Amino acid sequence: MATLSMSGLTKRFGDIEVIRGVDIDIADGEFVVFVGPSGCGKSTLLRMIAGLEDISGGELRIDDHLVNDMQPRDRGIAMVFQTYAIFPHMSVRENLGFGLTIAKVPKAEKEQRVMQAARILQMEHLLDRRPSQLSGGQRQRVAIGRAIVREPSVFLFDEPLSNLDAALRMDMRMEIGKLHEQLGATMIYVTHDQVEAMTLADRIVVIKDGIVQQVGAPMELYHQPANRFVAGFIGSPSMNFLPVEVQSVDHDSALVASTSLDAVRVPMRVEPLKSGDQALLGLRPQYLVPTNEQDAGQLHGTLSLVERLGSETVVDVNTRENTRLVAAIADDRTFETGTEIAFTFDPNRAHLFSAAGDGALNK
Amino acid sequence: MISHDNHGLRLAVRYAVLVLVAIIFVFPLLFMVMSSLKPDHQLLVDTGSLRAFLPVGDISFDNYAAAFQRAPISTFVINSVIVTGVTVMLSLAICSLSAFSFVFLRWSGRNLLLSILLATLIVPFETIAIPLLLLVSKLPWLGLDGLEQGWLNSYHVQILPFAADALTIFLFVQYFKDLPSELVEAARVEGASWFQIYLKIIMPLAGPVVATAAILRFLFMYNQYLWPLMVVQSDEYRPVMVGLQYFFQLDTPWGEVMAYLSLITIPVLGFYLMLQRAFIASIASTGVKG
């Protein structure tokens, strides 16, 4: 069990800074997920924690020990790779026990710990097989088992499920969640899949261009995104951003309107705006409620696409200023494309962002 | 039916070509072995006909007996086996270790050094033979009899200059580059030292390149002629290829030459066939991917 703390952590490849001053404190036993678009630096950050990448600046502490220049093996970590990285010339048993063999752990103890890990992951019957005789899911289980056997203080997962098919991914996701409960170890998990992030994490770290955009519990990120990037990244389908003009402001709310949006007063949580500003109104697709009476609606557009999924109906709407909006409507509903549609929404669930910049935190 | 016939025809043509190529490669060997069994006058007469490839006429092992009389063949063979065997082993160890360092370790200048190393591939051995000879004739050697001056007339003068070479290092570098780097990273996280990673992860997966390098190195060393001719004067350390000189005198005994050649070719064929099996097996096992 361990705490982990990063302060001012940076990583440069030549002139390019890929991690730009990361400060995160991770509590003992916490499950933290790094999430972000590809190339955002999340895997690099994980590899820096593992000791596979040098740290260019800042401090990394595990249990209050500075580990910047420590070899991976001395950091008390175990890592599960996206490509499994199990050794193809060894049996499952040898793979699981590899770290213990290297550490010269007595044979009886090694055997016992390997069996225990195999039991946790329900793969006792696979111990004498070679990796080439295993399915993708079984291989990933071996990789996780190899991490468990060493009883590390921190588990690192680098997109462990992205090579699995959808059904298996869901099963393994649940297993990893259960494993965390069972072992209570500190876990850091990198993914670009926000469903994995939302379901597994105690806290999510959203990263873009090597900069932490927001750190918080999944629901905090969903309901109170710190900026437009986080708002658009978390949630599926993504949040809609409707261009609006600020008509008036008071201390914590603003009256906004556009050609397709009747004037509405929404809270101003993220950044201060002033009257006359161009802004973006963030509306989650799930919070848009279609209404039959055009007059009652606040938001107007034309249906361009209807996708019926059974449990919900996802519709694409072109607003009057030709912005594309997506609405996820509960239940199986029938709509006709090309017809006018109007929506209502709870203004308190809307978010207001400045239209300037790319919406992310930049340094 | 038509497609079936076509398939049969195509197969027949393919086999015919394969058989033809096999014959082209086998005939010289067959000629050598058959000629080694015939007395000189018959050998020369048969050369003009297909009889050259058949065990017909006055067949005996007399040439072999004579060859053994003429030259200390067993000493030559033992010398060649020692020199070749030790060089191959050393070369595999040294070249794979240096390739491991080039591919997996991070040290400044490694790309430059690898480029320089590869550049030496275009330098023919003949251009450095004389300077190398002068060098080894002056180098000291700590042997069983104490410190000696000069390496001439020894096993190590035939072994050490060839214990590492750019081509073999290059082969290992290319192979190691294709191995997934996550295997090395996983082993590092699991606590393995660099040498343990080399020994327990990389080398067990390097079967195909080890077999290839071993075959190339074996053939090169076994066929060495110029260098041993320059540095070895006594029969005690002379390898088989240089031993061939014994048979080329005023009147060349062709039957004995063929007998000698048959004798020194057999170990090469044996070694090749042995490694080829390992070679194919290792390729087959790495080919199995999920």
XYZ file of C-alpha atoms in Angstrom:
653
model
C 0.000 0.000 0.000
C 1.326 3.383 -0.834
C 0.713 7.022 -1.434
C 2.075 8.721 -4.492
C 2.778 12.350 -5.088
C 3.803 14.249 -8.200
C 4.851 17.843 -8.026
C 5.834 19.932 -11.028
C 6.527 16.785 -13.014
C 7.773 17.494 -16.546
C 9.044 15.424 -19.435
C 10.870 16.713 -22.477
C 11.857 14.847 -25.630
C 14.442 17.212 -27.073
C 12.704 20.581 -27.353
C 9.224 19.170 -27.079
C 7.652 19.235 -23.643
C 5.126 16.407 -23.477
C 4.347 16.580 -19.746
C 4.059 20.131 -18.494
C 4.144 20.501 -14.741
C 1.841 17.847 -13.338
C 0.830 18.048 -9.665
C -1.255 15.168 -8.354
C -1.443 13.519 -4.944
C -2.771 9.991 -4.853
C -3.977 8.528 -1.570
C -3.273 5.043 -0.306
C -5.639 2.534 -1.908
C -7.058 5.016 -4.357
C -8.025 4.071 -7.919
C -6.963 6.923 -10.178
C -7.598 6.967 -13.912
C -5.615 9.103 -16.353
C -7.783 9.880 -19.324
C -7.333 12.011 -22.419
C -7.157 11.917 -26.199
C -4.305 9.997 -27.835
C -1.014 11.798 -27.652
C -2.009 13.768 -24.562
C 0.855 12.329 -22.520
C -1.113 10.055 -20.203
C 0.907 6.954 -21.059
C 4.159 8.894 -20.816
C 3.148 10.053 -17.346
C 2.436 6.454 -16.328
C 5.772 5.312 -17.735
C 7.494 8.051 -15.753
C 5.874 6.688 -12.602
C 7.008 3.199 -13.602
C 10.562 4.388 -14.167
C 10.551 3.454 -17.843
C 10.920 7.108 -18.871
C 13.349 9.539 -17.257
C 11.845 12.479 -15.408
C 12.995 15.798 -16.886
C 11.863 17.957 -13.973
C 9.816 17.991 -10.783
C 9.502 15.390 -8.059
C 7.904 11.973 -7.921
C 7.450 10.468 -4.479
C 6.156 7.046 -3.574
C 5.422 6.755 0.148
C 7.354 9.976 0.680
C 10.526 8.572 -0.884
C 11.891 10.536 -3.810
C 12.045 7.982 -6.640
C 13.016 10.201 -9.616
C 16.244 8.329 -10.268
C 15.247 4.937 -8.915
C 15.207 1.862 -11.160
C 11.721 0.451 -11.921
C 12.422 -2.653 -9.831
C 13.147 -0.577 -6.715
C 9.924 1.427 -6.855
C 7.579 -1.270 -5.561
C 5.347 -1.061 -8.614
C 3.870 -3.578 -11.021
C 2.670 -2.749 -14.497
C 0.167 -4.261 -16.904
C 0.806 -3.379 -20.540
C -1.613 -2.848 -23.396
C 0.071 -5.616 -25.400
C 0.103 -7.885 -22.312
C 3.894 -8.311 -22.609
C 3.819 -11.831 -21.258
C 6.922 -13.823 -22.075
C 6.093 -16.140 -24.996
C 8.739 -18.750 -24.191
C 7.530 -19.344 -20.633
C 4.489 -21.199 -19.316
C 1.783 -19.271 -17.490
C 3.233 -20.512 -14.191
C 6.722 -19.264 -15.114
C 5.289 -15.958 -16.286
C 3.427 -15.436 -13.031
C 6.456 -16.374 -10.960
C 9.032 -14.485 -13.025
C 9.416 -11.558 -10.641
C 9.690 -13.899 -7.657
C 12.284 -16.035 -9.466
C 14.333 -12.922 -10.133
C 13.957 -11.893 -6.477
C 15.070 -15.414 -5.439
C 11.960 -16.032 -3.345
C 11.989 -19.582 -1.891
C 10.268 -22.114 -4.133
C 7.462 -23.057 -1.736
C 6.488 -19.453 -1.148
C 6.672 -18.693 -4.843
C 4.407 -21.617 -5.648
C 1.941 -20.560 -2.996
C 1.789 -16.961 -4.213
C 1.430 -18.043 -7.846
C -1.442 -20.360 -6.869
C -3.107 -17.591 -4.890
C -2.974 -15.187 -7.840
C -4.232 -17.930 -10.146
C -7.154 -18.519 -7.782
C -8.047 -14.836 -7.642
C -8.135 -14.693 -11.443
C -9.660 -18.190 -11.817
C -6.962 -19.564 -14.043
C -5.543 -22.476 -12.056
C -6.272 -24.747 -15.016
C -4.146 -22.637 -17.357
C -0.911 -22.684 -15.357
C 0.963 -25.135 -17.574
C -0.082 -23.602 -20.863
C 2.045 -21.445 -23.105
C 0.896 -17.917 -23.986
C 0.332 -18.998 -27.593
C -2.343 -21.406 -26.338
C -4.315 -18.653 -24.588
C -7.019 -16.293 -25.813
C -6.583 -12.523 -25.621
C -8.596 -12.272 -22.409
C -6.645 -15.101 -20.791
C -3.354 -13.471 -21.742
C -4.425 -10.208 -20.170
C -5.369 -12.143 -17.062
C -1.868 -13.621 -16.954
C -0.437 -10.118 -17.227
C -2.611 -8.966 -14.333
C -1.726 -12.097 -12.389
C 1.962 -11.392 -12.829
C 1.373 -7.995 -11.263
C -0.623 -9.422 -8.341
C 1.970 -12.073 -7.487
C 4.587 -9.486 -6.638
C 2.286 -7.768 -4.128
C 3.330 -4.305 -5.279
C 2.405 -1.138 -3.458
C 1.202 0.516 -6.668
C -0.425 -1.136 -9.703
C 0.005 0.608 -13.047
C -2.296 -0.244 -15.950
C -1.496 1.090 -19.423
C -4.684 0.768 -21.512
C -4.974 -2.875 -20.481
C -8.281 -3.554 -22.196
C -7.900 -1.801 -25.519
C -6.780 -4.946 -27.349
C -9.856 -6.917 -26.246
C -13.213 -7.103 -27.971
C -16.165 -5.189 -26.545
C -17.809 -8.003 -24.549
C -14.550 -9.173 -23.020
C -13.591 -5.609 -22.257
C -16.684 -5.196 -20.108
C -16.024 -8.443 -18.214
C -12.389 -7.561 -17.587
C -13.348 -4.047 -16.534
C -15.589 -5.475 -13.852
C -12.865 -7.907 -12.799
C -10.348 -5.118 -12.412
C -12.889 -3.198 -10.316
C -13.407 -6.249 -8.102
C -9.672 -6.784 -7.867
C -9.237 -3.277 -6.545
C -11.852 -3.890 -3.879
C -10.268 -7.208 -2.964
C -6.645 -6.039 -2.816
C -7.255 -2.459 -1.708
C -4.038 -1.444 -3.435
C -3.249 1.917 -4.988
C -3.971 1.673 -8.690
C -3.252 4.044 -11.564
C -4.997 3.263 -14.786
C -4.514 4.878 -18.191
C -7.259 4.756 -20.792
C -8.790 6.777 -23.572
C -12.126 5.049 -22.939
C -14.236 7.281 -20.735
C -16.602 4.457 -19.780
C -13.662 2.653 -18.189
C -12.654 5.892 -16.525
C -16.136 6.671 -15.181
C -16.848 3.154 -13.885
C -13.484 2.301 -12.336
C -12.125 5.525 -10.930
C -12.271 6.978 -7.462
C -10.813 10.023 -9.151
C -10.222 10.859 -12.792
C -7.346 12.964 -14.085
C -8.175 14.525 -17.450
C -5.049 15.366 -19.438
C -4.623 17.279 -22.678
C -1.309 18.257 -24.287
C 0.588 17.238 -21.164
C -1.444 19.502 -18.898
C -3.870 18.312 -16.234
C -7.256 19.837 -17.079
C -9.173 18.620 -14.062
C -8.865 16.127 -11.241
C -11.981 14.886 -9.546
C -14.527 12.167 -8.876
C -16.284 10.938 -12.022
C -19.579 12.651 -11.181
C -17.805 15.865 -10.280
C -16.262 15.916 -13.738
C -19.586 15.113 -15.326
C -21.626 17.699 -13.498
C -19.021 20.399 -12.855
C -16.477 20.310 -15.666
C -13.703 22.835 -15.087
C -13.466 23.840 -18.730
C -14.938 23.240 -22.159
C -12.444 20.507 -22.982
C -13.387 18.417 -19.947
C -17.077 19.075 -20.574
C -16.750 17.777 -24.126
C -14.507 14.866 -23.239
C -16.514 13.365 -20.391
C -19.942 11.973 -21.205
C -21.284 9.994 -24.145
C -22.594 11.217 -26.541
C -20.447 14.325 -26.024
C -21.857 17.549 -24.721
C -23.374 19.897 -27.339
C -21.907 23.366 -27.666
C -24.331 25.939 -28.992
C -22.956 29.361 -29.984
C -24.868 32.031 -28.078
C -24.567 35.715 -27.275
C -24.494 36.989 -23.715
C -27.245 39.587 -23.331
C -26.819 40.475 -19.704
C -25.034 39.162 -16.617
C -25.472 39.331 -12.884
C -22.972 38.016 -10.346
C -23.420 34.256 -10.995
C -25.649 33.854 -14.027
C -26.032 35.155 -17.549
C -28.924 35.678 -19.919
C -28.025 34.134 -23.271
C -29.819 33.710 -26.585
C -29.298 32.846 -30.246
C -31.361 32.505 -33.398
C -32.533 29.043 -32.387
C -32.462 29.573 -28.621
C -35.006 31.660 -26.758
C -33.389 33.851 -24.130
C -32.584 31.787 -21.050
C -30.774 32.526 -17.807
C -28.064 29.974 -17.035
C -25.545 29.770 -14.196
C -22.041 31.084 -14.888
C -19.822 28.531 -13.151
C -16.636 28.196 -15.154
C -15.471 31.586 -16.312
C -16.712 35.172 -15.985
C -18.401 36.614 -19.056
C -19.744 40.042 -19.785
C -22.637 41.373 -21.757
C -22.110 41.149 -25.534
C -19.611 38.261 -25.294
C -19.814 35.342 -27.688
C -20.182 32.180 -25.624
C -20.884 28.485 -25.974
C -23.804 26.930 -24.165
C -23.001 23.364 -23.117
C -25.996 21.033 -23.155
C -25.713 17.312 -22.433
C -27.656 15.241 -25.005
C -29.465 13.419 -22.179
C -30.870 16.634 -20.745
C -32.591 17.780 -23.940
C -36.311 16.997 -23.704
C -38.337 17.098 -26.930
C -41.628 18.890 -26.753
C -44.611 18.614 -29.072
C -45.600 22.216 -28.815
C -43.218 24.377 -30.797
C -44.131 27.428 -28.727
C -43.187 25.830 -25.439
C -39.723 24.860 -26.671
C -36.598 26.875 -25.863
C -34.410 25.400 -28.566
C -35.423 24.869 -32.189
C -34.038 22.898 -35.101
C -34.620 20.346 -37.859
C -34.162 16.610 -37.425
C -31.426 15.275 -39.691
C -30.851 11.758 -38.374
C -32.663 9.354 -36.031
C -30.936 6.363 -34.458
C -33.227 4.015 -32.535
C -31.251 1.912 -30.039
C -34.245 0.469 -28.172
C -33.345 1.807 -24.752
C -32.922 5.290 -26.124
C -33.303 7.235 -29.332
C -30.412 9.404 -30.452
C -31.328 12.214 -32.795
C -29.173 14.649 -34.757
C -30.595 18.137 -35.043
C -29.531 21.078 -37.213
C -30.244 24.312 -35.416
C -31.305 27.443 -37.235
C -27.694 28.691 -37.283
C -26.726 25.301 -38.676
C -24.999 23.935 -35.584
C -25.241 20.182 -35.115
C -26.817 19.076 -31.849
C -27.293 15.574 -30.530
C -30.092 14.622 -28.186
C -30.372 11.283 -26.406
C -34.016 10.692 -25.656
C -35.096 7.941 -23.262
C -37.113 5.021 -24.651
C -37.861 4.005 -28.180
C -39.429 6.990 -29.882
C -40.347 7.572 -33.482
C -39.398 10.799 -35.211
C -39.352 11.743 -38.823
C -36.229 13.260 -40.321
C -36.630 16.624 -41.968
C -39.307 17.800 -39.517
C -39.055 20.709 -37.105
C -38.369 19.818 -33.483
C -38.195 21.827 -30.285
C -36.532 20.996 -26.969
C -36.735 22.199 -23.426
C -33.991 21.807 -20.844
C -33.285 22.620 -17.221
C -31.123 25.787 -17.310
C -29.403 24.713 -14.093
C -27.963 21.725 -15.913
C -26.538 23.848 -18.698
C -22.940 25.109 -18.729
C -21.640 28.332 -20.126
C -18.171 28.631 -21.640
C -16.252 31.373 -23.338
C -16.063 30.857 -27.096
C -12.441 31.967 -27.150
C -9.550 29.480 -27.434
C -9.795 25.715 -27.678
C -11.569 25.340 -24.385
C -8.692 23.647 -22.596
C -6.348 24.832 -19.899
C -3.095 25.991 -21.487
C 0.134 27.113 -19.948
C -12.431 -30.468 -63.210
C -10.535 -28.019 -65.343
C -9.254 -26.158 -62.347
C -8.241 -29.478 -60.801
C -6.204 -30.390 -63.865
C -4.612 -26.978 -63.862
C -3.683 -27.427 -60.256
C -2.086 -30.805 -61.011
C -0.156 -29.376 -63.919
C 1.072 -26.451 -61.909
C 2.206 -28.809 -59.167
C 4.041 -30.990 -61.693
C 5.864 -27.982 -63.163
C 6.761 -26.758 -59.723
C 8.206 -30.127 -58.734
C 10.090 -30.414 -62.026
C 11.759 -27.061 -61.382
C 12.573 -28.014 -57.791
C 14.058 -31.340 -58.878
C 16.136 -29.631 -61.554
C 17.519 -27.103 -59.078
C 18.211 -29.863 -56.554
C 20.093 -31.835 -59.218
C 22.189 -28.807 -60.145
C 23.172 -28.425 -56.495
C 23.681 -32.112 -55.783
C 25.723 -33.067 -58.881
C 29.023 -31.473 -57.828
C 28.769 -33.214 -54.458
C 27.894 -36.486 -56.156
C 30.795 -36.072 -58.569
C 33.156 -35.442 -55.664
C 32.081 -38.483 -53.663
C 32.007 -40.836 -56.686
C 35.388 -39.649 -57.938
C 36.903 -40.190 -54.507
C 36.132 -43.895 -54.925
C 37.897 -44.284 -58.311
C 41.547 -44.552 -59.321
C 42.927 -41.451 -61.078
C 43.010 -42.842 -64.665
C 39.376 -43.991 -64.510
C 38.292 -40.760 -62.823
C 39.690 -38.672 -65.689
C 38.142 -40.920 -68.355
C 34.696 -40.916 -66.615
C 34.639 -37.123 -66.402
C 33.518 -36.996 -70.019
C 30.331 -39.012 -69.400
C 27.473 -39.566 -66.942
C 29.596 -42.330 -65.406
C 31.256 -39.521 -63.437
C 28.175 -39.444 -61.198
C 27.811 -43.209 -60.791
C 29.675 -45.692 -58.606
C 30.850 -47.853 -61.513
C 34.156 -49.407 -62.495
C 37.051 -49.957 -60.120
C 35.500 -48.818 -56.840
C 37.545 -48.760 -53.615
C 38.495 -46.698 -50.557
C 42.169 -46.668 -51.606
C 42.128 -42.900 -52.148
C 41.028 -42.347 -48.542
C 43.798 -44.536 -47.200
C 46.313 -42.719 -49.378
C 45.025 -39.333 -48.341
C 45.480 -40.222 -44.667
C 49.033 -41.371 -45.522
C 49.839 -38.137 -47.264
C 48.562 -35.631 -44.680
C 47.740 -35.547 -40.946
C 44.052 -35.203 -41.761
C 42.700 -35.921 -38.288
C 44.877 -33.156 -36.836
C 43.579 -30.738 -39.465
C 39.975 -31.685 -38.777
C 40.404 -31.362 -35.013
C 42.083 -27.964 -35.506
C 39.285 -26.756 -37.726
C 36.636 -27.993 -35.304
C 38.329 -26.235 -32.372
C 38.919 -22.972 -34.227
C 35.498 -22.905 -35.849
C 33.577 -24.081 -32.772
C 35.201 -21.635 -30.365
C 34.883 -18.749 -32.826
C 31.196 -19.428 -33.434
C 30.488 -19.586 -29.684
C 32.473 -16.438 -28.937
C 30.972 -14.632 -31.886
C 27.389 -15.474 -30.859
C 28.017 -14.325 -27.297
C 29.910 -11.128 -28.121
C 27.786 -10.045 -31.080
C 24.471 -10.682 -29.335
C 25.634 -8.791 -26.249
C 26.791 -5.813 -28.262
C 23.575 -5.831 -30.306
C 21.604 -5.953 -27.036
C 23.465 -2.888 -25.876
C 22.881 -1.072 -29.171
C 19.147 -1.807 -29.164
C 18.040 -1.762 -25.538
C 20.503 0.341 -23.554
C 20.515 4.119 -23.782
C 24.020 5.524 -24.089
C 25.189 8.520 -26.049
C 26.976 7.833 -29.301
C 25.496 4.399 -29.824
C 23.962 5.280 -33.197
C 27.216 6.770 -34.419
C 29.174 3.762 -33.240
C 26.739 1.382 -34.935
C 27.089 3.331 -38.204
C 30.878 3.158 -38.007
C 30.658 -0.539 -37.246
C 28.416 -1.157 -40.250
C 30.737 0.905 -42.447
C 33.464 -1.668 -41.800
C 31.347 -4.157 -43.758
C 32.648 -2.655 -47.002
C 36.316 -3.106 -46.060
C 37.573 -6.384 -47.583
C 39.659 -8.582 -45.329
C 42.534 -8.591 -47.814
C 43.154 -4.879 -47.198
C 43.712 -5.352 -43.490
C 45.400 -8.763 -43.661
C 48.982 -7.476 -43.715
C 48.594 -4.828 -40.953
C 46.738 -7.412 -38.888
C 49.541 -9.911 -39.423
C 52.109 -7.380 -38.259
C 49.962 -6.621 -35.233
C 49.394 -10.203 -34.112
C 53.049 -11.077 -34.673
C 53.966 -8.557 -31.981
C 51.110 -8.950 -29.486
C 51.969 -10.627 -26.191
C 50.020 -13.676 -25.024
C 49.781 -15.100 -21.546
C 49.673 -18.852 -22.126
C 50.349 -21.976 -20.090
C 54.058 -21.442 -20.597
C 53.974 -17.893 -19.286
C 54.180 -14.663 -21.281
C 54.949 -15.146 -24.969
C 55.704 -12.615 -27.658
C 53.634 -12.899 -30.861
C 50.539 -14.917 -31.585
C 51.714 -16.806 -34.666
C 51.252 -20.595 -34.792
C 48.435 -20.891 -32.303
C 44.699 -21.397 -32.046
C 44.011 -17.930 -30.675
C 45.591 -16.195 -33.655
C 42.964 -17.906 -35.797
C 40.103 -17.277 -33.336
C 40.336 -13.848 -31.727
C 40.460 -11.643 -34.863
C 37.131 -13.199 -35.861
C 35.425 -13.343 -32.458
C 33.175 -10.429 -33.418
C 32.123 -9.017 -36.740
C 29.871 -6.288 -38.038
C 27.592 -8.555 -40.067
C 26.677 -10.779 -37.122
C 26.119 -7.753 -34.875
C 23.921 -6.270 -37.581
C 21.872 -9.488 -37.823
C 21.265 -9.467 -34.065
C 20.481 -5.733 -34.038
C 17.841 -6.148 -36.737
C 16.263 -9.103 -34.964
C 16.263 -7.452 -31.531
C 14.677 -4.308 -32.958
C 11.689 -6.375 -34.058
C 11.115 -7.875 -30.601
C 8.351 -6.038 -28.706
C 9.988 -3.518 -26.384
C 7.241 -4.151 -23.820
C 8.805 -7.535 -23.053
C 11.975 -5.780 -21.935
C 10.023 -3.128 -20.044
C 7.882 -5.750 -18.319
C 11.014 -7.624 -17.273
C 12.543 -4.399 -15.942
C 9.446 -3.663 -13.888
C 9.492 -7.261 -12.653
C 12.945 -6.597 -11.266
C 15.273 -8.218 -13.791
C 18.730 -6.742 -14.325
C 19.898 -5.972 -17.868
C 21.959 -9.134 -17.974
C 19.035 -11.193 -16.705
C 16.854 -9.656 -19.412
C 19.464 -10.599 -22.003
C 19.799 -14.117 -20.679
C 16.224 -15.010 -19.711
C 14.070 -12.951 -22.087
C 15.950 -11.925 -25.196
C 18.196 -14.884 -25.957
C 15.482 -17.545 -25.509
C 13.495 -15.649 -28.157
C 16.472 -15.237 -30.479
C 16.498 -18.828 -31.827
C 16.162 -17.976 -35.521
C 18.872 -15.317 -35.554
C 21.214 -17.487 -33.465
C 20.794 -20.308 -36.004
C 21.356 -17.968 -38.952
C 24.397 -16.322 -37.403
C 25.843 -19.688 -36.364
C 25.520 -21.093 -39.887
C 27.078 -18.018 -41.510
C 29.885 -17.850 -38.981
C 30.564 -21.580 -39.210
C 30.836 -21.514 -42.997
C 33.059 -18.450 -42.931
C 35.428 -19.897 -40.356
C 35.506 -23.410 -41.770
C 36.331 -22.058 -45.224
C 39.072 -19.721 -43.958
C 42.164 -20.031 -46.155
C 44.172 -16.820 -46.501
C 44.491 -15.954 -42.810
C 45.547 -19.381 -41.509
C 47.951 -19.633 -44.429
C 49.563 -16.400 -43.242
C 49.704 -17.045 -39.507
C 50.170 -20.808 -39.143
C 53.330 -22.560 -40.297
C 53.168 -25.831 -38.363
C 50.841 -28.807 -38.940
C 49.988 -28.694 -35.257
C 47.556 -25.773 -35.705
C 46.757 -26.015 -39.421
C 43.064 -26.169 -40.395
C 41.559 -28.322 -43.135
C 41.442 -25.789 -45.969
C 45.125 -25.017 -45.724
C 45.742 -28.763 -45.469
C 44.539 -29.044 -49.059
C 47.963 -27.764 -50.121
C 49.403 -31.196 -49.332
C 47.633 -32.579 -52.379
C 48.611 -30.027 -54.978
C 52.094 -30.944 -55.987
C 53.805 -31.683 -59.340
C 51.465 -34.541 -60.111
C 48.051 -33.869 -58.493
C 46.432 -37.082 -57.170
C 42.836 -36.157 -58.054
C 41.290 -39.206 -56.395
C 42.938 -38.296 -53.093
C 41.891 -34.664 -53.471
C 38.309 -35.815 -53.897
C 38.618 -38.154 -50.904
C 40.006 -35.321 -48.775
C 37.300 -32.935 -49.918
C 34.606 -35.514 -49.168
C 36.020 -35.924 -45.680
C 36.048 -32.217 -44.910
C 32.650 -31.507 -46.466
C 30.747 -34.026 -44.361
C 31.033 -32.078 -41.049
C 29.783 -28.927 -42.785
C 26.750 -30.684 -44.205
C 26.053 -32.299 -40.841
C 26.273 -28.991 -39.001
C 24.069 -27.276 -41.537
C 21.386 -29.961 -41.473
C 21.416 -29.993 -37.667
C 20.943 -26.230 -37.389
C 18.509 -26.053 -40.258
C 16.131 -28.219 -38.275
C 16.444 -25.863 -35.270
C 16.116 -22.944 -37.624
C 12.841 -24.183 -39.099
C 11.500 -25.185 -35.662
C 12.211 -21.769 -34.178
C 10.600 -19.971 -37.092
C 7.549 -22.206 -36.778
C 7.159 -21.525 -33.049
C 7.491 -17.747 -33.381
C 4.993 -17.848 -36.209
C 2.237 -19.015 -33.859
C 0.467 -15.849 -32.826
C -2.936 -15.539 -31.256
